[in-house]
Coordinates of C-alpha atoms in Angstrom, one line a residue:
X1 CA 40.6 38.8 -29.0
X2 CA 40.7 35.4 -30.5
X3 CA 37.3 34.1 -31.8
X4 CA 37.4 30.3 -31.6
X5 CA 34.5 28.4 -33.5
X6 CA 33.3 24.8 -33.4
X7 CA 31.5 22.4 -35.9
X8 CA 29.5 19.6 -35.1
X9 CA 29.1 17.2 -38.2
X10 CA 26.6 13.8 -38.4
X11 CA 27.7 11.0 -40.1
X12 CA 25.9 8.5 -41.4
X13 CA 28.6 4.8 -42.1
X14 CA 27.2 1.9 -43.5
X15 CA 27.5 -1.2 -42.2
X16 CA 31.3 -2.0 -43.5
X17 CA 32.0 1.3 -41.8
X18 CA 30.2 0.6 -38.3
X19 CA 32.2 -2.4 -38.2
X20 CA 35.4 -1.1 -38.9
X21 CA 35.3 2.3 -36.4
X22 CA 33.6 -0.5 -33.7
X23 CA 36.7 -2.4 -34.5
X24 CA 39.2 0.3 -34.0
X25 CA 37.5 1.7 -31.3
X26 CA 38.0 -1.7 -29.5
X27 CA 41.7 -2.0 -30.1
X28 CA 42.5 1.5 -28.5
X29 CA 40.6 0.7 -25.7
X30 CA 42.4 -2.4 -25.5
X31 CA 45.5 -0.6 -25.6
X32 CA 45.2 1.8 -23.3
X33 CA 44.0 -0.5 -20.7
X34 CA 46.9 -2.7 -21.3
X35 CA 49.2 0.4 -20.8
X36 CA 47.2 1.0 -17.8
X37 CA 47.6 -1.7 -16.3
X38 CA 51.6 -1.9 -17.2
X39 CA 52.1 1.8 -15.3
X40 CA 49.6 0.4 -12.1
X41 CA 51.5 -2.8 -11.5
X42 CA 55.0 -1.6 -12.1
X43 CA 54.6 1.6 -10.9
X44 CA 56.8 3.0 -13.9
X45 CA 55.7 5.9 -15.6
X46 CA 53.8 5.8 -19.3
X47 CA 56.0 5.3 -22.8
X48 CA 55.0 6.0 -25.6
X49 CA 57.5 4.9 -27.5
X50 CA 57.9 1.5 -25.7
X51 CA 53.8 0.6 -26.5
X52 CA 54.4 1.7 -30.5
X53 CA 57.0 -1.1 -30.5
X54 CA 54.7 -3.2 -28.7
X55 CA 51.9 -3.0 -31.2
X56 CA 52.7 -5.3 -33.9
X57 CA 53.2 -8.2 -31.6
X58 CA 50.1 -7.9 -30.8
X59 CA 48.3 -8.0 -33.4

């Protein structure tokens, strides 16, 4: 039997911090509606390794 246990924690950023998870929060949204729309108009299938390449051009 395999006992599997959670933990919920509350943190509390300050304003430096709000900014900078907001921020990256933003750029993986970005990118995954970029790859999105890459697989939807070419019809090819996802790559991971192709959109890690692709990342410092665009930043």
């Amino acid at each position: 039997m395999v006992i599997k246990k959670a933990y919920k924690f509350r943190i509390y950023p300050n304003k430096v911090q709000q900014d900078m998870i907001n921020q990256t929060f933003g750029c993986s949204r970005f990118l995954f509606n970029r790859a999105l729309f890459d697989v939807k108009t070419t019809g090819s299938s996802f790559k991971k390794t192709h959109y890690m390449k692709e990342i410092p051009s665009l930043k």
